[in-house]
Amino acid sequence: MSAGFNIVVCGGIVPDPLQTLEPVKGPAGWGLKNELMLPAILDPWAGHALYEAANLAKNVPGSKVWLVSMGPKAKLQQVMMTIAQKVPFELVVLDGPSSGFVEADAVGSALAEAIEAIPGLDKSRLLVFGGWMSASRGAGATMQIVGEKLGIFDQFQGVDKLEANGDGSLRVLERIEGGSYQESVVAGPPAVVGWATGELSEPPNNPQVGMQNMRLVMPALQKAKPVKIEGGPEYAGVQIPSQKRETRIVKDTPVETIAKEIVDWLSA
Amino acid sequence: MSTILFAAQTECDGSLGKASLEALSAAKTLAEQLGADLAVGLVGSDVQAAADSLAGCGAKAIYGVSGDEFAQPRYATDAAALAALYKASGADIVIGAATSRMSRVLPGAAARVGGRSDTGVTALAAEGGKPVVTRWYYRQRMYAELTRQERPWFISVSTGCFTPYSGDAGQAQVTAVTAELPAGGVRTRNTATISPSAEEQTIRPDAALLFVAGAGWTKKQPDGAAHLEEAEQIILQFLGKSQGSLGTSKSLVDLSGEGQQVMSFLTHMHQVGQTGATPRHPKGLATCCHGEEPHTVGWRFIGERRAINLDANCGWAQGKADVVYVADAFEVMRKILEMMP
């Protein structure tokens, strides 16, 4: 493809996975205790999508990557200080909630509107990337909804590999049950791709890329469009599972005894 | 009277899979609790055999979208089929199984018809005349009970949470439904299913055991050297004998990206936890694992849990495993292999 791709990556922010999370109900509905204080990261699945997008753009001349992200501006700025050093992209910011409890349909609609509004975006060359899942709502719904709102009916989820063929078509590997892949070929863009982990490791920080990105990141944050997300389910309650097991510690025990106990347990 | 539509795609042989039968059980129970009609919607190359197998389920009607183009799992055709089945049935609630094929299309189909969706539901029941579902948030770290006013409401139910439907087969009357395909035609074609060979197959969703291999298997042992090759042999032999499914931590898989040696058969597909799968197996045996919250997530739906670990105070095991064996996993697993038939 000589003209390259227009790759839009949808990626939200989530609390650092090492943080202990506790749900609380506030005036605006359910959220996390001290949510704004929790250190945030780019959603891991969205991260994979971004790195794959950058790699594809690097290998297909004429391509460009946008990152469309919704979250509180201050938190997004914090996350972008790190992410912007990874790969080149242009940021589009929606100043809204990043909570996992907000309605996926509303988030999908807002993201689709933001994509439609990107100046100069060529929808005939459009690939919409994002996480197959997320570390917040984890519904696997948002990317599908974005695609529907944009009228894109070639969609792939749980993708680990995407290759651009010489004839303009794309080869896609999607995860299916039992550690297998479904291989598909789509005639070309537009398409929605929800990434699993992909095959790339996290790129090292590159200060030059960071400086180049930050020239556009700061203005994007300043002109972020406020988004109000409305609607959603009626929560009867949100809880942390209370189950705590009484762990039996077996130590100073001969290996034979341990092995025998495990073998008996396996066959029981 | 409201209608609950059970929706499913048929398997390659025209039957319905276990996960779909679980979803039918959930839909049927909910319909009974709400006093709603049950309808069935099937998608596949030929849906008659599947419909016949459900003849005794008590459905008011069975609808089918069939044809060669609907045999393949593909978003464009599956979304069109689900939307058409919803419209034909006039359902308020659509319930399907959280299989890979259904999961990649159900929320999109809901959006297409102006509905809402909830996926990966682990419990579903009528409370106070309303359907209430339970689903997990933040990678299985908390769960919510919720309902919705909006209709249609598309729901996918996780596998292993409901008893599969079993009922009398018969001669079912299927109402044929036509799905509206994209104006530009179907642009995607499935070209292959790529599966590991039987010898290489280490991900077994239906296995009784999940064996989790942690990063400790790659570390230096008491003799000062790493024994990766032996670790591979031990793990593969154990999986062969136990027919268990293999899981691992992100840290172990990611080592390959850092240029370090890792086990040749481990991929991101094996990853469980915060950024991996949350499998459901009756038993789990974790070896050489360490860590706190992210690992616990992968453990969430495992029934009985045991761990072999050198650290009795490891956060991975305390309060999360039923038994922790403080021992060298190499030694214990070697002995287990000797003892296993």
XYZ file of C-alpha atoms in Angstrom:
609
model
C 0.000 0.000 0.000
C 1.818 3.076 -1.221
C -0.422 5.636 0.501
C -0.007 4.062 3.912
C -2.465 3.621 6.718
C -4.246 6.072 8.959
C -4.033 4.196 12.260
C -6.103 5.429 15.170
C -5.361 3.748 18.500
C -8.010 3.987 21.201
C -6.424 3.655 24.622
C -7.608 4.542 28.083
C -5.717 4.725 31.332
C -6.075 2.352 34.257
C -4.695 2.143 37.785
C -1.257 0.593 38.062
C -1.933 -3.147 38.440
C 0.185 -3.326 41.585
C -2.247 -1.053 43.421
C -4.867 -2.471 45.740
C -8.257 -1.335 44.529
C -11.363 -0.707 46.580
C -14.739 0.265 45.116
C -16.635 3.216 46.598
C -19.932 4.832 45.709
C -19.821 8.576 45.312
C -22.242 11.237 44.097
C -21.363 10.395 40.487
C -21.826 6.675 40.981
C -19.364 3.864 41.555
C -15.662 4.408 41.312
C -12.443 3.533 43.080
C -11.386 4.775 46.483
C -8.860 7.615 46.027
C -9.152 7.097 42.280
C -7.464 10.350 41.329
C -4.565 9.617 43.667
C -3.822 6.194 42.244
C -0.848 6.039 39.874
C -2.091 5.362 36.364
C -0.697 3.596 33.336
C -1.856 3.215 29.750
C -4.124 0.194 29.649
C -1.826 -2.772 28.924
C -3.876 -4.009 25.967
C -4.028 -0.511 24.493
C -0.268 -0.363 24.969
C 0.198 -3.441 22.831
C -2.108 -1.896 20.218
C -0.073 1.304 20.213
C 3.250 -0.482 19.802
C 1.859 -2.629 17.001
C 0.454 0.482 15.325
C 3.799 2.242 15.493
C 5.557 -0.810 14.097
C 3.092 -1.094 11.223
C 3.391 2.622 10.480
C 7.179 2.350 10.454
C 7.043 -0.479 7.936
C 4.399 0.998 5.631
C 5.540 4.386 4.285
C 2.995 7.173 4.394
C 1.283 5.852 7.528
C 0.438 7.916 10.572
C -0.629 7.033 14.119
C -3.055 8.906 16.337
C -3.734 7.966 19.961
C -7.256 8.840 21.073
C -7.567 8.691 24.826
C -10.302 9.565 27.282
C -9.470 10.273 30.894
C -9.000 13.073 33.395
C -6.595 15.532 31.789
C -4.173 15.626 34.701
C -3.891 11.849 34.793
C -3.465 11.652 31.026
C -0.662 14.190 31.185
C 1.105 12.078 33.799
C 0.794 8.893 31.725
C 1.861 10.622 28.517
C 5.163 11.653 30.086
C 6.092 7.972 29.832
C 4.141 6.768 26.819
C 5.243 9.643 24.621
C 8.818 8.378 24.867
C 7.943 5.007 23.410
C 6.696 5.531 19.851
C 5.688 8.455 17.600
C 1.999 9.431 17.631
C -0.327 12.398 17.627
C -2.552 12.625 20.702
C -6.278 13.354 20.698
C -7.654 13.914 24.197
C -11.153 13.559 25.551
C -11.373 14.979 29.045
C -13.692 12.513 30.716
C -13.827 9.644 33.165
C -11.527 6.641 32.946
C -13.470 4.560 35.448
C -14.325 0.998 34.598
C -17.887 1.603 35.739
C -18.822 4.057 32.989
C -21.063 2.829 30.189
C -19.194 1.182 27.308
C -21.755 2.320 24.750
C -21.322 5.968 25.746
C -17.535 5.676 25.743
C -17.625 4.004 22.326
C -19.824 6.769 20.948
C -17.545 9.498 22.316
C -14.448 7.833 20.877
C -16.109 7.386 17.488
C -17.069 11.072 17.422
C -13.507 12.045 18.274
C -12.151 9.859 15.476
C -14.608 11.326 12.978
C -13.400 14.791 13.964
C -9.686 14.158 13.359
C -8.656 16.622 10.652
C -7.491 15.030 7.420
C -8.320 11.475 8.455
C -8.784 9.254 5.394
C -11.409 6.669 6.322
C -10.620 4.573 3.280
C -7.176 3.965 4.796
C -8.375 3.765 8.397
C -7.358 1.076 10.847
C -8.840 1.514 14.314
C -6.691 -0.238 16.890
C -7.344 -0.750 20.569
C -7.253 -3.295 23.316
C -9.301 -6.420 22.923
C -9.929 -6.200 26.655
C -9.086 -3.617 29.263
C -7.838 -3.670 32.809
C -10.860 -1.667 33.960
C -14.276 -2.585 32.542
C -12.862 -5.587 30.675
C -16.037 -6.041 28.662
C -14.416 -6.445 25.271
C -17.170 -4.151 24.014
C -15.811 -0.671 23.370
C -13.880 -1.383 20.182
C -16.850 -3.161 18.624
C -19.079 -0.215 19.475
C -16.567 2.265 18.020
C -16.534 0.240 14.812
C -20.311 0.131 14.593
C -20.588 3.893 15.141
C -18.014 4.460 12.393
C -19.737 1.999 10.057
C -16.771 -0.394 9.992
C -17.972 -3.979 9.691
C -14.660 -5.776 9.358
C -13.591 -6.286 12.922
C -11.118 -8.576 14.651
C -10.650 -9.215 18.359
C -7.906 -10.905 20.348
C -5.411 -10.213 17.587
C -1.777 -11.200 17.963
C -0.607 -10.583 14.409
C -1.524 -8.311 11.506
C 0.367 -8.280 8.231
C -0.105 -5.968 5.260
C 0.010 -7.967 2.059
C 1.330 -6.594 -1.212
C -2.133 -6.550 -2.783
C -3.514 -4.202 -0.102
C -5.181 -6.962 1.871
C -4.448 -7.657 5.529
C -3.768 -11.012 7.155
C -4.997 -11.227 10.742
C -4.532 -13.858 13.441
C -7.197 -13.849 16.169
C -7.039 -15.952 19.320
C -9.697 -18.605 19.657
C -10.234 -21.374 22.180
C -7.594 -23.906 23.105
C -4.496 -21.894 22.248
C -5.404 -21.758 18.545
C -5.591 -18.956 16.027
C -8.180 -18.104 13.441
C -6.499 -16.741 10.330
C -8.473 -14.271 8.233
C -7.770 -12.085 5.253
C -9.623 -8.799 4.860
C -9.598 -6.977 1.541
C -8.027 -3.887 3.150
C -8.934 -0.977 5.386
C -11.138 0.160 7.009
C -11.026 -2.348 9.830
C -11.220 -2.467 13.611
C -8.538 -4.467 15.382
C -8.753 -5.288 19.093
C -5.298 -6.451 20.124
C -4.327 -9.121 22.596
C -0.643 -8.947 23.446
C 0.676 -8.895 19.894
C 4.219 -10.103 19.367
C 6.269 -7.035 20.202
C 7.962 -6.287 23.455
C 7.585 -2.867 25.033
C 9.810 -0.371 23.204
C 12.565 1.280 25.234
C 12.200 4.946 26.100
C 13.526 7.237 23.397
C 13.972 10.843 24.592
C 14.036 12.152 21.016
C 10.667 10.564 20.272
C 9.461 11.952 23.597
C 10.457 15.493 22.744
C 8.884 15.203 19.298
C 5.615 13.850 20.738
C 5.417 16.290 23.630
C 5.309 19.239 21.214
C 1.866 17.964 20.210
C 0.827 16.307 23.481
C 0.708 19.499 25.525
C -1.484 21.428 23.027
C -3.732 18.388 22.711
C -4.182 18.297 26.479
C -4.906 22.025 26.553
C -7.633 21.787 23.933
C -9.099 18.553 25.296
C -12.812 18.346 24.747
C -14.771 17.773 27.970
C -16.957 14.703 27.662
C -19.860 13.888 29.921
C -20.678 10.201 29.981
C -24.277 9.489 30.883
C -26.400 6.408 31.300
C -25.282 2.980 32.211
C -26.347 0.118 34.385
C -28.001 0.397 37.767
C -25.555 -1.109 40.210
C -27.070 -3.000 43.117
C -23.606 -3.158 44.594
C -19.918 -3.528 43.882
C -17.786 -5.707 46.109
C -14.343 -7.149 46.528
C -14.496 -10.923 46.847
C -14.136 -11.622 50.528
C -12.926 -15.167 50.209
C -9.656 -15.661 52.022
C -8.291 -19.155 52.246
C -6.823 -20.769 55.297
C -3.466 -21.645 53.838
C -1.829 -24.779 55.216
C 1.935 -24.412 55.144
C 3.838 -27.650 54.660
C 7.544 -27.264 55.364
C 10.435 -29.338 56.646
C 8.755 -32.290 54.983
C 10.529 -34.909 52.836
C 10.097 -34.447 49.097
C 8.633 -37.947 48.778
C 5.876 -37.098 51.237
C 5.021 -33.874 49.446
C 5.017 -35.557 46.059
C 2.801 -38.374 47.306
C 0.321 -35.891 48.759
C 0.166 -33.958 45.497
C -0.236 -37.095 43.393
C -3.073 -38.266 45.653
C -4.705 -34.844 45.421
C -4.425 -34.810 41.640
C -6.073 -38.191 41.302
C -8.793 -37.584 43.902
C -45.132 -10.620 27.521
C -41.417 -10.061 27.102
C -39.172 -12.421 25.170
C -35.720 -13.703 25.943
C -33.754 -14.819 22.909
C -31.053 -17.434 23.296
C -28.604 -16.873 20.435
C -25.880 -19.249 19.313
C -23.638 -20.074 16.404
C -23.384 -23.717 15.497
C -20.148 -25.698 15.599
C -18.475 -27.013 12.433
C -20.533 -30.217 12.600
C -23.808 -28.338 12.982
C -24.210 -29.076 16.684
C -24.193 -26.677 19.609
C -21.159 -26.531 21.889
C -21.190 -27.008 25.646
C -20.797 -23.279 26.270
C -23.879 -22.540 24.168
C -25.890 -25.157 26.040
C -24.856 -23.473 29.295
C -26.099 -20.155 27.927
C -29.381 -21.784 26.907
C -29.777 -23.061 30.436
C -29.228 -19.525 31.754
C -31.700 -18.032 29.256
C -34.347 -20.671 29.947
C -34.071 -20.248 33.718
C -34.284 -16.467 33.472
C -37.298 -16.671 31.172
C -39.064 -18.921 33.668
C -38.232 -16.629 36.575
C -39.450 -13.528 34.717
C -42.481 -15.236 33.187
C -41.111 -14.355 29.757
C -41.228 -16.275 26.497
C -38.098 -18.095 25.410
C -37.013 -17.937 21.784
C -34.004 -19.507 20.104
C -31.902 -17.904 17.378
C -29.307 -19.966 15.542
C -26.593 -19.020 13.063
C -24.708 -21.456 10.869
C -24.348 -23.149 7.573
C -27.357 -25.345 8.322
C -29.096 -24.923 11.670
C -31.732 -27.668 11.475
C -29.727 -30.277 13.407
C -29.004 -27.824 16.208
C -32.646 -26.767 16.266
C -33.767 -30.385 16.465
C -31.482 -30.965 19.434
C -33.313 -28.155 21.258
C -36.812 -29.213 20.278
C -37.739 -29.930 23.885
C -36.399 -26.721 25.426
C -39.782 -25.013 25.537
C -38.960 -22.210 23.112
C -41.918 -20.337 21.690
C -40.109 -20.089 18.372
C -36.813 -21.050 16.791
C -35.291 -18.674 14.270
C -32.395 -19.464 11.996
C -29.973 -17.527 9.825
C -28.301 -20.087 7.624
C -26.202 -20.355 4.508
C -22.593 -20.990 3.590
C -21.545 -17.425 4.343
C -22.692 -17.886 7.952
C -20.589 -20.977 8.564
C -17.439 -18.964 9.202
C -16.840 -16.975 12.378
C -16.677 -13.477 10.945
C -17.802 -10.147 12.373
C -19.637 -8.834 9.307
C -21.834 -11.892 8.887
C -22.253 -12.764 12.567
C -23.246 -9.208 13.535
C -25.769 -9.079 10.697
C -27.163 -12.455 11.760
C -27.536 -11.502 15.430
C -29.216 -8.209 14.527
C -31.643 -10.037 12.220
C -32.472 -12.663 14.829
C -33.106 -9.979 17.424
C -35.461 -8.136 15.073
C -37.304 -11.297 14.074
C -37.825 -12.396 17.656
C -38.737 -9.002 19.080
C -36.727 -9.926 22.148
C -35.998 -7.640 25.067
C -32.999 -9.619 26.204
C -30.556 -11.610 24.077
C -28.338 -14.179 25.799
C -25.358 -15.975 24.282
C -22.271 -17.800 25.468
C -18.975 -15.995 25.948
C -17.242 -18.113 23.323
C -14.570 -16.447 21.230
C -16.943 -16.288 18.244
C -19.866 -14.794 20.161
C -17.697 -12.494 22.296
C -16.203 -10.779 19.294
C -19.585 -9.767 17.916
C -22.235 -9.550 20.634
C -21.540 -5.990 21.915
C -21.277 -4.729 18.339
C -24.584 -6.307 17.401
C -26.179 -4.721 20.465
C -24.876 -1.315 19.423
C -26.171 -1.849 15.900
C -29.753 -2.237 17.114
C -29.527 0.533 19.700
C -29.126 -1.763 22.666
C -26.662 -2.228 25.475
C -24.451 -5.157 26.334
C -22.851 -6.847 29.304
C -20.318 -9.556 28.740
C -18.664 -12.281 30.763
C -21.618 -12.561 33.113
C -21.061 -15.126 35.865
C -24.513 -15.111 37.484
C -27.940 -14.220 36.172
C -31.275 -14.268 37.980
C -34.534 -12.375 38.393
C -34.721 -10.257 41.542
C -37.834 -8.230 42.286
C -39.092 -8.911 38.786
C -35.909 -7.544 37.195
C -33.054 -9.425 35.615
C -29.871 -8.947 37.625
C -26.463 -10.006 36.383
C -23.115 -10.358 38.090
C -19.952 -9.460 36.253
C -16.374 -8.669 37.190
C -14.412 -5.458 36.894
C -10.752 -4.467 36.994
C -9.577 -7.865 35.845
C -11.561 -9.944 38.293
C -10.574 -7.857 41.277
C -14.135 -6.815 42.137
C -17.586 -7.766 41.024
C -20.873 -5.942 40.614
C -24.510 -6.908 40.580
C -26.374 -4.779 38.111
C -29.503 -4.389 36.074
C -30.511 -2.124 33.218
C -33.612 -0.279 32.101
C -32.445 -0.069 28.485
C -33.636 -2.660 26.006
C -32.583 -4.609 24.103
C -29.996 -5.922 26.497
C -27.437 -8.307 25.023
C -25.712 -10.555 27.579
C -22.952 -13.110 27.200
C -22.456 -15.623 29.984
C -19.072 -17.012 30.961
C -18.424 -20.674 30.437
C -18.516 -22.983 33.418
C -21.075 -20.953 35.380
C -24.302 -22.695 34.375
C -25.335 -26.311 33.962
C -25.521 -27.190 30.265
C -29.053 -27.667 28.955
C -30.031 -31.228 28.237
C -33.443 -32.097 26.938
C -35.267 -34.206 24.444
C -34.467 -33.809 20.789
C -37.214 -33.786 18.183
C -38.330 -32.268 14.925
C -38.067 -28.495 15.291
C -39.800 -25.910 13.164
C -37.243 -23.272 12.178
C -38.347 -19.863 10.955
C -35.800 -18.747 8.366
C -34.506 -15.215 8.859
C -32.605 -13.164 6.290
C -29.651 -11.128 7.513
C -28.763 -7.854 5.882
C -25.109 -7.995 4.872
C -22.952 -4.868 4.424
C -23.617 -2.948 1.228
C -19.969 -3.282 0.242
C -20.179 -7.050 0.451
C -18.336 -9.425 2.724
C -14.690 -8.361 2.663
C -13.243 -10.853 5.140
C -12.684 -14.539 4.601
C -11.373 -17.082 7.057
C -8.423 -18.851 5.544
C -7.323 -21.287 8.232
C -7.468 -22.379 11.829
C -3.965 -22.682 13.197
C -3.767 -25.120 16.092
C -0.796 -26.623 17.858
C -0.264 -30.305 17.160
C -1.495 -32.773 19.765
C 2.048 -33.108 21.137
C 2.481 -29.352 21.392
C -0.976 -28.658 22.829
C -0.549 -27.269 26.320
C -3.594 -25.007 26.601
C -6.568 -27.162 27.493
C -9.569 -25.109 28.661
C -11.509 -28.212 29.738
C -8.679 -29.786 31.737
C -9.191 -30.643 35.389
C -5.887 -29.005 36.333
C -4.157 -25.704 35.660
C -0.402 -25.989 36.111
C 1.185 -22.574 36.546
C 4.887 -22.229 35.821
C 6.481 -19.174 37.372
C 9.709 -17.380 36.609
C 11.572 -19.398 39.251
C 11.946 -22.251 36.784
C 14.406 -20.144 34.790
C 16.462 -18.895 37.721
C 19.781 -20.183 38.990
C 19.444 -23.282 41.153
C 21.472 -24.208 44.259
C 24.375 -25.366 42.064
C 24.673 -21.845 40.671
C 23.400 -22.677 37.193
C 20.008 -22.386 35.498
C 18.505 -25.645 34.279
C 16.093 -24.484 31.633
C 16.224 -27.606 29.524
C 15.420 -29.826 32.470
C 12.640 -27.445 33.538
C 11.097 -27.761 30.091
C 11.258 -31.539 30.211
C 9.747 -31.720 33.692
C 6.879 -29.403 32.806
C 6.076 -31.044 29.485
C 6.248 -34.535 30.961
C 3.969 -33.508 33.792
C 1.482 -31.938 31.383
C 1.588 -35.080 29.268
C 0.854 -37.309 32.223
C -1.693 -35.081 33.954
C -3.304 -33.724 30.765
C -3.380 -30.408 32.587
C -3.453 -26.967 31.019
C -0.397 -24.732 31.253
C -0.431 -21.172 32.495
C 2.366 -18.783 33.231
C 3.072 -15.299 34.472
C 3.725 -12.235 32.363
C 7.185 -11.884 33.821
C 8.240 -15.239 32.417
C 6.849 -14.631 28.929
C 8.301 -11.141 28.777
C 11.805 -12.403 29.426
C 11.990 -13.392 25.756
C 11.557 -9.751 24.765
C 14.526 -8.880 26.940
C 16.695 -11.363 25.086
C 16.789 -13.858 27.943
C 16.311 -17.561 27.531
C 12.792 -18.744 28.209
C 10.924 -21.960 27.768
C 10.399 -22.560 24.087
C 6.743 -23.539 24.384
C 5.589 -20.540 26.416
C 3.752 -17.732 24.648
C 1.534 -14.858 25.664
C -1.372 -17.239 25.061
C -0.314 -19.066 28.235
C -0.326 -15.914 30.302
C -2.740 -15.821 33.221
C -3.393 -12.900 35.501
C -3.682 -9.167 35.181
C -2.957 -9.034 31.464
C -3.687 -12.632 30.641
C -6.485 -15.130 30.892
C -8.528 -15.931 33.976
C -9.064 -19.633 33.378
C -11.539 -21.891 35.152
C -10.236 -25.251 36.240
C -11.283 -27.332 39.247
C -7.685 -27.548 40.517
C -4.588 -25.423 40.216
C -0.949 -26.163 41.030
C 1.395 -23.189 41.006
C 5.136 -23.698 40.926
C 7.970 -21.199 41.298
C 5.538 -18.280 41.318
C 5.779 -15.107 43.305
C 3.841 -11.886 43.434
C 0.716 -10.298 44.734
C -2.340 -8.763 43.184
C -1.773 -9.359 39.454
C -1.169 -13.066 39.989
C -4.171 -13.462 42.230
C -6.356 -12.356 39.358
C -5.356 -15.370 37.283
C -6.142 -17.588 40.256
C -9.612 -16.115 40.784
C -11.770 -18.851 39.298
C -9.574 -21.841 40.141
C -11.220 -24.214 42.625
C -8.686 -26.033 44.809
C -5.290 -24.360 44.816
C -1.897 -25.656 45.836
C 1.534 -24.130 45.416
C 5.155 -25.237 45.596
C 7.301 -22.366 46.671
C 10.553 -21.770 48.527
C 9.087 -18.824 50.427
C 6.470 -19.710 53.029
C 5.469 -16.057 53.323
C 5.017 -15.405 49.600
C 2.078 -13.124 48.942
C 1.150 -15.287 45.973
C 0.209 -18.135 48.266
C -0.779 -16.728 51.649
C -4.546 -16.662 51.928
C -4.906 -17.586 48.263
C -3.733 -21.170 48.108
C -5.171 -23.988 50.176
C -1.774 -25.598 50.649
C 1.737 -24.253 50.179
C 4.565 -26.751 50.023
C 7.787 -25.048 51.008
C 10.166 -27.034 48.854
C 12.260 -27.035 45.699
C 9.868 -27.437 42.770
C 12.483 -29.235 40.685
C 12.841 -31.931 43.349
C 9.141 -32.256 44.041
C 8.134 -32.396 40.404
C 10.834 -34.971 39.598
C 9.436 -37.147 42.350
C 5.855 -36.581 41.208
C 6.808 -37.727 37.704
C 8.261 -40.900 39.147
C 5.075 -41.590 41.052
C 2.578 -40.753 38.338
C 1.466 -43.615 36.097
